[in-house]
PDB file of C-alpha atoms in Angstrom:
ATOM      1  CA  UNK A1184     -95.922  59.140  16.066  1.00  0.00           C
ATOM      2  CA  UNK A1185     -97.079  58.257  19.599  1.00  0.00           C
ATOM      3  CA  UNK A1186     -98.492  59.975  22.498  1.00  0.00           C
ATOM      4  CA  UNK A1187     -97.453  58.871  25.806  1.00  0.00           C
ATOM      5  CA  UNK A1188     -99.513  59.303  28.460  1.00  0.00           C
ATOM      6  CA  UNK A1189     -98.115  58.304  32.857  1.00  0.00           C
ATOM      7  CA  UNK A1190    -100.146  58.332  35.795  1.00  0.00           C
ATOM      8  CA  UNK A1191     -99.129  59.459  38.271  1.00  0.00           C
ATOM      9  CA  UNK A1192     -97.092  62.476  37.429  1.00  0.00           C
ATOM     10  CA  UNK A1193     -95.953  62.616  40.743  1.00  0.00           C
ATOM     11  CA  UNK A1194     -95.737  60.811  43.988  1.00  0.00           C
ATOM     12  CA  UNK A1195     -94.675  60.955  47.197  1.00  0.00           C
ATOM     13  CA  UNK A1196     -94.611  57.757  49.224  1.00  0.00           C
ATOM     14  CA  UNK A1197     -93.328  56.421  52.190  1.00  0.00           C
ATOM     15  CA  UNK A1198     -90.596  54.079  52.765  1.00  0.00           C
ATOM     16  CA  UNK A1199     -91.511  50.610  52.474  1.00  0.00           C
ATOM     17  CA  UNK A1200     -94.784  51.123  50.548  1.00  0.00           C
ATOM     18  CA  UNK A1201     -95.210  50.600  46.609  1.00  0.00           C
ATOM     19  CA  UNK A1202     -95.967  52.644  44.057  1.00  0.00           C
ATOM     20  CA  UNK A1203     -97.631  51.166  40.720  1.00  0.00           C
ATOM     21  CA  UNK A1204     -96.981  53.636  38.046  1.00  0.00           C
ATOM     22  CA  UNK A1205     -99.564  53.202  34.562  1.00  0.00           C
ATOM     23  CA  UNK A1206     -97.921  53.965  31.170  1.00  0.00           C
ATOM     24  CA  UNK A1207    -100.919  54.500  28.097  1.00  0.00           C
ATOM     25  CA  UNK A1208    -100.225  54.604  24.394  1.00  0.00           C
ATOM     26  CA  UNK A1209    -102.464  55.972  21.878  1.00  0.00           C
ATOM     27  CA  UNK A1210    -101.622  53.369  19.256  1.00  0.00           C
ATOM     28  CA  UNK A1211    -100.386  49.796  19.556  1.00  0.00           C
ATOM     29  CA  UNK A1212     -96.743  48.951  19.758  1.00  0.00           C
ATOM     30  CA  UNK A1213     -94.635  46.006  20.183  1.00  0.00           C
ATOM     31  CA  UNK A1214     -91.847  47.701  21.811  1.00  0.00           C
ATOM     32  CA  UNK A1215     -92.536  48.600  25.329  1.00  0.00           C
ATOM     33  CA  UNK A1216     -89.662  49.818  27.917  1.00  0.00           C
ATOM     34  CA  UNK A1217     -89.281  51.284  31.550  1.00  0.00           C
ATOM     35  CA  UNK A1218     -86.594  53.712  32.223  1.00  0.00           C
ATOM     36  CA  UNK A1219     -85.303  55.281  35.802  1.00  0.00           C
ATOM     37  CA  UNK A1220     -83.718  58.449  35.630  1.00  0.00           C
ATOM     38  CA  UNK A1221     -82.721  59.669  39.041  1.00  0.00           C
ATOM     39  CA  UNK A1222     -81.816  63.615  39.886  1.00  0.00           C
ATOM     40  CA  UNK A1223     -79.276  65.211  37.461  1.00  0.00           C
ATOM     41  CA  UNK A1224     -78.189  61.676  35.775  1.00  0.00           C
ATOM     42  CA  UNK A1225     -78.847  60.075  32.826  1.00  0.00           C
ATOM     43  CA  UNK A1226     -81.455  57.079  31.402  1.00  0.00           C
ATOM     44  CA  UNK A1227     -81.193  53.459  32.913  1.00  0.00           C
ATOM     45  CA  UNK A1228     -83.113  50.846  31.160  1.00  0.00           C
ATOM     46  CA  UNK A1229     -84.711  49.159  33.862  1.00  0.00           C
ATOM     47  CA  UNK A1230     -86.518  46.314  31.615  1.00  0.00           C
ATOM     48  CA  UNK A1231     -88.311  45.625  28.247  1.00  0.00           C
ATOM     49  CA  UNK A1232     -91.989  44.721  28.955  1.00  0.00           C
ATOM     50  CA  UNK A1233     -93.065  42.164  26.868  1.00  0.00           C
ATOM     51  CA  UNK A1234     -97.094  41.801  25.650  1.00  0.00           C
ATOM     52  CA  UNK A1235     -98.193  37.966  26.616  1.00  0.00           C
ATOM     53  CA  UNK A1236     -95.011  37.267  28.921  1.00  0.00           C
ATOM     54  CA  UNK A1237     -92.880  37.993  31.638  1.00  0.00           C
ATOM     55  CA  UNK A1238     -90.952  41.438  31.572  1.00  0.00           C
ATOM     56  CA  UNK A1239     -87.335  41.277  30.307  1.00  0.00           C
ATOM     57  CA  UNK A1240     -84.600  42.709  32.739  1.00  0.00           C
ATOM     58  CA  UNK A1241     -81.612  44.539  32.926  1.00  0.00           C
ATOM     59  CA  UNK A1242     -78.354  43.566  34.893  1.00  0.00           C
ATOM     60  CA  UNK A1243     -79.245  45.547  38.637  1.00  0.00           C
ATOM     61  CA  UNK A1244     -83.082  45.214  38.139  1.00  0.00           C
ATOM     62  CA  UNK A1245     -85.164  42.578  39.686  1.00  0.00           C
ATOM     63  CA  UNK A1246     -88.606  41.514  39.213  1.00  0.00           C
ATOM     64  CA  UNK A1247     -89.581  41.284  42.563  1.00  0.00           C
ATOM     65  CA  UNK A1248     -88.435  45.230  42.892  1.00  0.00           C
ATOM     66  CA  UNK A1249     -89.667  46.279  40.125  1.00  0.00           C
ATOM     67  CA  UNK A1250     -92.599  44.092  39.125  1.00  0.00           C
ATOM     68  CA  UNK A1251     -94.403  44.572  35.134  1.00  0.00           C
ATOM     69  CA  UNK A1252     -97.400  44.352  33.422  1.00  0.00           C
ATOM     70  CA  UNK A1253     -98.340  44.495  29.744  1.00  0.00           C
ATOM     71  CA  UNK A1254    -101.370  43.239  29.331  1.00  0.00           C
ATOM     72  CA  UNK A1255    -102.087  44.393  25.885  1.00  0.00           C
ATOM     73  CA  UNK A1256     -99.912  46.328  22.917  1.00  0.00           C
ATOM     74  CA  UNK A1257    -100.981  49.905  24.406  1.00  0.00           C
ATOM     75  CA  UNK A1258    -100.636  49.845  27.965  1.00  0.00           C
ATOM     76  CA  UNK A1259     -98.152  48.731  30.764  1.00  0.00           C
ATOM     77  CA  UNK A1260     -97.577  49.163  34.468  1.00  0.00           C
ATOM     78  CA  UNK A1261     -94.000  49.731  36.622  1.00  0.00           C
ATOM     79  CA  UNK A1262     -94.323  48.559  40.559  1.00  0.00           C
ATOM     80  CA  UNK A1263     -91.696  50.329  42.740  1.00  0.00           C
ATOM     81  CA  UNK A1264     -92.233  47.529  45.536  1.00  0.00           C
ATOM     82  CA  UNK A1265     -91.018  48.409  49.460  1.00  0.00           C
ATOM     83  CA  UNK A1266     -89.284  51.725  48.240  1.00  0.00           C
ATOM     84  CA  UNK A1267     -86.799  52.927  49.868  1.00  0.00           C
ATOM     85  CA  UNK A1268     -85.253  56.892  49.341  1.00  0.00           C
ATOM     86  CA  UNK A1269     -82.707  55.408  46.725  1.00  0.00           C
ATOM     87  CA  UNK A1270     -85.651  54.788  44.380  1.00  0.00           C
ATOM     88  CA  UNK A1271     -86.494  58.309  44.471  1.00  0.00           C
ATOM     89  CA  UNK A1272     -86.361  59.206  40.892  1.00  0.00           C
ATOM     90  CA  UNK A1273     -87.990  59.676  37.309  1.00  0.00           C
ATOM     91  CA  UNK A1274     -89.602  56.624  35.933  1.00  0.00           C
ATOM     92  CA  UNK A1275     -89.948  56.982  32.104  1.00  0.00           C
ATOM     93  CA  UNK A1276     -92.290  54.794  29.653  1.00  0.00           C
ATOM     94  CA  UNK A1277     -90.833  54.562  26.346  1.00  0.00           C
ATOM     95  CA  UNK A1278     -92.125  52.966  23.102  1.00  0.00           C
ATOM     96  CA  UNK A1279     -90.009  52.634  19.805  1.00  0.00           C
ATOM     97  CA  UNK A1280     -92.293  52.713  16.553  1.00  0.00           C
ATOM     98  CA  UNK A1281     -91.489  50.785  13.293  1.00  0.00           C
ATOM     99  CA  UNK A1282     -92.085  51.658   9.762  1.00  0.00           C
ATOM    100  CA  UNK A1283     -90.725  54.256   7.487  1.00  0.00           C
ATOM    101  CA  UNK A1284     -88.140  56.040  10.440  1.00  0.00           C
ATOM    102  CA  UNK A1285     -87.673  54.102  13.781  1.00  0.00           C
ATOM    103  CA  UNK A1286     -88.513  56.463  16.371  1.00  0.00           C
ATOM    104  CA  UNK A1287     -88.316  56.098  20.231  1.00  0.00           C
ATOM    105  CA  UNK A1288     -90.789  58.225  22.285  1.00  0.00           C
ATOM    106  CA  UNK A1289     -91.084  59.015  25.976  1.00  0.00           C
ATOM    107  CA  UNK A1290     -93.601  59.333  28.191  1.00  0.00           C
ATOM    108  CA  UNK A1291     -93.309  62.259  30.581  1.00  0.00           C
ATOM    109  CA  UNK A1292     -92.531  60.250  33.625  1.00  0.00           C
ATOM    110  CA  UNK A1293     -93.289  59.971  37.324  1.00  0.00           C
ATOM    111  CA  UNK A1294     -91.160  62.154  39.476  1.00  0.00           C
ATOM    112  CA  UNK A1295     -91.254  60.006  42.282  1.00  0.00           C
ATOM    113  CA  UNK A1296     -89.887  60.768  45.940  1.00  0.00           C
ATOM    114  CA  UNK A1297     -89.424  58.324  49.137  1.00  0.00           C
ATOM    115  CA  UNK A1298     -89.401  59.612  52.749  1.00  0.00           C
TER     116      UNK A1298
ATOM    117  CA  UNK B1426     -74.622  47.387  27.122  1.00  0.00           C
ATOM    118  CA  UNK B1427     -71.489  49.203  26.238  1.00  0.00           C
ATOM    119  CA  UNK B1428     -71.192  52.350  27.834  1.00  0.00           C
ATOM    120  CA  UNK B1429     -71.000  55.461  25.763  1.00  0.00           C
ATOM    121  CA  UNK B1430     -68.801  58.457  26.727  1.00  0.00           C
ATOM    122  CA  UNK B1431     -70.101  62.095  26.413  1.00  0.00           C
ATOM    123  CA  UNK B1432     -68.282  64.920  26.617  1.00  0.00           C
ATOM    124  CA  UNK B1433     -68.581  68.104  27.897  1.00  0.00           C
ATOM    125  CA  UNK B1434     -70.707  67.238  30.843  1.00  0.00           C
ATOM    126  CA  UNK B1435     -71.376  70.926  30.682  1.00  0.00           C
ATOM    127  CA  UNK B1436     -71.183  73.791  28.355  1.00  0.00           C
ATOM    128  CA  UNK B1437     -71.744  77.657  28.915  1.00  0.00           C
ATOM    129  CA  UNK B1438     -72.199  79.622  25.738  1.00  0.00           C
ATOM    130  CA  UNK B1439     -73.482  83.245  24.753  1.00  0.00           C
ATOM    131  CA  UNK B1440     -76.448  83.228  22.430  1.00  0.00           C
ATOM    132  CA  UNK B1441     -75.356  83.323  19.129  1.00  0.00           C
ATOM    133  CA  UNK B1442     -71.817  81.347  19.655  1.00  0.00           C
ATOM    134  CA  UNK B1443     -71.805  77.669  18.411  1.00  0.00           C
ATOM    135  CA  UNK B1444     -71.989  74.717  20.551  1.00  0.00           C
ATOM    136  CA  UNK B1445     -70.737  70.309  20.281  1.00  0.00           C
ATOM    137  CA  UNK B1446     -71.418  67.722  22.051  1.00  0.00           C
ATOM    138  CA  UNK B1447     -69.267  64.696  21.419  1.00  0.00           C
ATOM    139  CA  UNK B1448     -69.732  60.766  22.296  1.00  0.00           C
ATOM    140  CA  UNK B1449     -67.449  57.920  21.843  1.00  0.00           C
ATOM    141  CA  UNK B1450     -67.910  54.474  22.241  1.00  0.00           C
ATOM    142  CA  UNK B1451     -64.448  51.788  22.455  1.00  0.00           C
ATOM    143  CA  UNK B1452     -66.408  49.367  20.357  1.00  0.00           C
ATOM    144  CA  UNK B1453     -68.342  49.834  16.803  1.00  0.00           C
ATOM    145  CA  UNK B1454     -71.839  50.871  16.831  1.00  0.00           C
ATOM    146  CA  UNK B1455     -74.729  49.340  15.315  1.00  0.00           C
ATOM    147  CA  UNK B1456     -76.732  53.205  15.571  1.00  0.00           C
ATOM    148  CA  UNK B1457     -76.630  56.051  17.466  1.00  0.00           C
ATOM    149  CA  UNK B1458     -79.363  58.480  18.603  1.00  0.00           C
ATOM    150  CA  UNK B1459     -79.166  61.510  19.935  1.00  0.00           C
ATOM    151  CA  UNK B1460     -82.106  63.138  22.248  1.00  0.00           C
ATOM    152  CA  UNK B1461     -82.968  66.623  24.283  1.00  0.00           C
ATOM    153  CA  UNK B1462     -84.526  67.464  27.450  1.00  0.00           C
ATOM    154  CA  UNK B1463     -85.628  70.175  28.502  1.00  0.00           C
ATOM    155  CA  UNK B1464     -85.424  71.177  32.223  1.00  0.00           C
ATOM    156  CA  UNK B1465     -88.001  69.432  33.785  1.00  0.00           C
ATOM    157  CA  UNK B1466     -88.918  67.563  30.451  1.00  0.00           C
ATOM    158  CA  UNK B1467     -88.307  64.338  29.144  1.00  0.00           C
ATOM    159  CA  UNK B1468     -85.944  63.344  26.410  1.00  0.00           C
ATOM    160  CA  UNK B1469     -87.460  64.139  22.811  1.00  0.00           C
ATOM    161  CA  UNK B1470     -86.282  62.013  19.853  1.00  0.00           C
ATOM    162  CA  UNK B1471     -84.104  64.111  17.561  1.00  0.00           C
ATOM    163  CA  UNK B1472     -82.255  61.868  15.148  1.00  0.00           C
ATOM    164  CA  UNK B1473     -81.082  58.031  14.171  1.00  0.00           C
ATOM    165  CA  UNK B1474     -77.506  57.555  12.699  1.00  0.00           C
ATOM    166  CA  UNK B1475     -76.685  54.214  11.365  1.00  0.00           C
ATOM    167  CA  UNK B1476     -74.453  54.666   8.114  1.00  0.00           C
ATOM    168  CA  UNK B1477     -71.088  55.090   8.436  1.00  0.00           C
ATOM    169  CA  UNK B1478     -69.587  58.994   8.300  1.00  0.00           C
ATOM    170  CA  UNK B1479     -73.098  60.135   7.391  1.00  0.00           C
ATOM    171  CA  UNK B1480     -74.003  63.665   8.314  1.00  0.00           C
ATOM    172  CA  UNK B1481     -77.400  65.389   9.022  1.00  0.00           C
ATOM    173  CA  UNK B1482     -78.831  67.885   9.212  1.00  0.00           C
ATOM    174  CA  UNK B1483     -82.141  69.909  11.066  1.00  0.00           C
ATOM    175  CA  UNK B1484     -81.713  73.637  10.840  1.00  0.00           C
ATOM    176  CA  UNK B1485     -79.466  74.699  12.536  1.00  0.00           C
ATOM    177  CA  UNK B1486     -78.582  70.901  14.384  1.00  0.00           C
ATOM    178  CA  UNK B1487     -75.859  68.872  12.151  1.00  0.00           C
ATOM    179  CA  UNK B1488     -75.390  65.828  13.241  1.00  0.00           C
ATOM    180  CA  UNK B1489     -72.382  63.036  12.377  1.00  0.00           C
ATOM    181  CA  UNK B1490     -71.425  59.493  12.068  1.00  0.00           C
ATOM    182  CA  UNK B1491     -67.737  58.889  12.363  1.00  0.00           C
ATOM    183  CA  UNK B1492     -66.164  56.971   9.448  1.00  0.00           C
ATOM    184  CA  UNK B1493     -65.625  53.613  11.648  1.00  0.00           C
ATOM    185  CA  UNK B1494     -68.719  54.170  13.638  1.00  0.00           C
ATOM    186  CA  UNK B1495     -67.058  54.687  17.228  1.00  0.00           C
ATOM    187  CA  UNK B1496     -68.243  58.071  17.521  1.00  0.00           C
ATOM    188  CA  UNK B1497     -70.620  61.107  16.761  1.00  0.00           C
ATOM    189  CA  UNK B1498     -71.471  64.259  17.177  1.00  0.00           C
ATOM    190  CA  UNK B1499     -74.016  67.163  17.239  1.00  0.00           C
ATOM    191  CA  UNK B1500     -73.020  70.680  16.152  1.00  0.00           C
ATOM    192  CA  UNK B1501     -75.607  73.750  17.211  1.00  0.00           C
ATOM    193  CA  UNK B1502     -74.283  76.802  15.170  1.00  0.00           C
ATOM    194  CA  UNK B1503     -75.612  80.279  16.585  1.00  0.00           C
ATOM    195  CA  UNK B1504     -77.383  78.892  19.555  1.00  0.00           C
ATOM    196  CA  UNK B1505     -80.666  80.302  20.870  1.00  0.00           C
ATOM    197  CA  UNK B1506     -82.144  80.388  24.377  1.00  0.00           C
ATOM    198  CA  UNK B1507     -84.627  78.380  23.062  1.00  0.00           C
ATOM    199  CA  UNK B1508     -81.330  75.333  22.700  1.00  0.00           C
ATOM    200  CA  UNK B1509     -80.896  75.230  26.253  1.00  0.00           C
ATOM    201  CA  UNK B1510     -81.197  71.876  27.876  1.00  0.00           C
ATOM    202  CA  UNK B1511     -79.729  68.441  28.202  1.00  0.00           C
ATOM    203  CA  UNK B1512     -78.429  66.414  25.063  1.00  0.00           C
ATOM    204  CA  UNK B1513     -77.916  62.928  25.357  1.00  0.00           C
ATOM    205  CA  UNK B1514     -76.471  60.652  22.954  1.00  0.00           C
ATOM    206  CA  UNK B1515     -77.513  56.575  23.085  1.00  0.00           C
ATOM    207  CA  UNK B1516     -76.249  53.818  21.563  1.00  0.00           C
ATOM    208  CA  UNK B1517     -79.113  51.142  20.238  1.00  0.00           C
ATOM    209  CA  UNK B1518     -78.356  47.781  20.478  1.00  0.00           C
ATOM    210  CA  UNK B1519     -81.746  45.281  19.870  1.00  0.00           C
ATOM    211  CA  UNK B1520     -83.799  48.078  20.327  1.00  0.00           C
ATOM    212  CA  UNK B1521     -82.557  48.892  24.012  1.00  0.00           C
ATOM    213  CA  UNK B1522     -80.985  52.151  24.409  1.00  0.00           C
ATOM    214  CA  UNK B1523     -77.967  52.684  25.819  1.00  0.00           C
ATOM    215  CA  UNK B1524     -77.117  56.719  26.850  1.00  0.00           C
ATOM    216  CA  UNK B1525     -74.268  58.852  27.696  1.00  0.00           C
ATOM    217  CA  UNK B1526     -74.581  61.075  30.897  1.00  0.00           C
ATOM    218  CA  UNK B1527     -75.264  63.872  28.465  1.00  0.00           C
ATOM    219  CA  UNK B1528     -74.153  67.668  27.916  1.00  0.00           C
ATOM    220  CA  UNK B1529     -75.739  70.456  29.989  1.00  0.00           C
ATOM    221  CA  UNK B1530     -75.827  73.366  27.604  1.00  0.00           C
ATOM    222  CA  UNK B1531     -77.304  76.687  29.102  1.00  0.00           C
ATOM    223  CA  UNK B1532     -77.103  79.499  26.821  1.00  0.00           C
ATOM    224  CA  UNK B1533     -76.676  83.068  27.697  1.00  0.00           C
ATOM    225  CA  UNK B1534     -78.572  85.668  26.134  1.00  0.00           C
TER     226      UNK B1534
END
């Protein structure tokens, strides 16, 4: 299993400011992702974050939005860069563990609002 | 990815009565997962299907595989309060995770 830990839990920011959100994992995994849910929809992949290299987006998702870190196998960091209210949403972490039953967790996420 | 349809987007049931959630994809899939969230939670893992027409089960949770792997569904008989929440099916496709828009089931007790 894995425990997912987020920080923040919540934010609320101004328009136009960024937001780094910090995703923890209590055991190393190769399989990293960031997911946006926003109010009363469903999971977008946003990108695959990638240990050693540069982040790997989905179609609608830009790294100069929505910049990525992973500098090692347990941790990783989302930047909501000059947010406007359409990013208000959930940001989820989300790690998929190998071995005997493949297994995708989620962190709790980052409820995040923009004024 | 492929989008995945779920259907109902909602569903109202009295404790006790049984509950399904159905998704359908237009084009084969490789595996299908199916996750919950609770209000204000965020999705939990339930189950992987990746063999064609195969069924499982948890309790009172049966899941399926249809025979040419274009749909699925999960089956709650005698629903609890303790069911209520969001269920989301998601295609996976190179370990990316495609989801439907999910079922809304609140439960009457």
């Amino acid at each position: 299993s894995a425990v997912i830990s987020q920080k923040p839990s919540r934010d609320i920011c101004q328009r136009g400011t960024s937001l780094t959100i910090q995703c923890q994992v209590d055991s190393q995994v190769t399989m990293m992702f960031w997911y946006r849910q926003q109010p009363g929809q469903s999971l977008t992949l946003i990108a695959t974050a990638n240990q050693g290299s540069e982040a790997t987006y989905e179609s609608g998702f830009v790294i100069d939005k929505f910049p990525i870190s992973r500098p090692n196998l347990t941790f990783s960091t989302l930047t909501v860069s000059n947010m406007s209210p359409e990013d208000s949403s959930i940001y989820l972490c989300s790690v998929r563990t190998s071995g005997r039953g493949e297994t995708q967790y989620f962190g709790p996420g980052t409820r995040l609002l923009v004024l | 990815g492929q989008q995945v349809m779920q259907i109902p987007q909602y569903q109202h049931v009295q404790e006790g009565e049984d509950f399904t959630t159905y998704c359908n994809s237009s084009t084969t899939l490789s595996n299908i997962q199916w996750y919950k969230q609770r209000p204000g939670g965020h999705p939990v893992f339930l189950i992987q299907l990746v063999k064609s027409g195969e069924v499982k089960k948890q309790k009172r949770l049966t899941f399926q595989f249809g025979e040419a792997k274009k749909n699925s569904s999960l089956h709650i008989t005698a629903t609890q309060t303790t069911d209520v929440g969001t269920y989301f099916c998601a295609r996976g496709s190179n370990y990316k995770l495609t989801f439907g828009k999910g079922t809304l089931l609140t439960v009457n007790p």
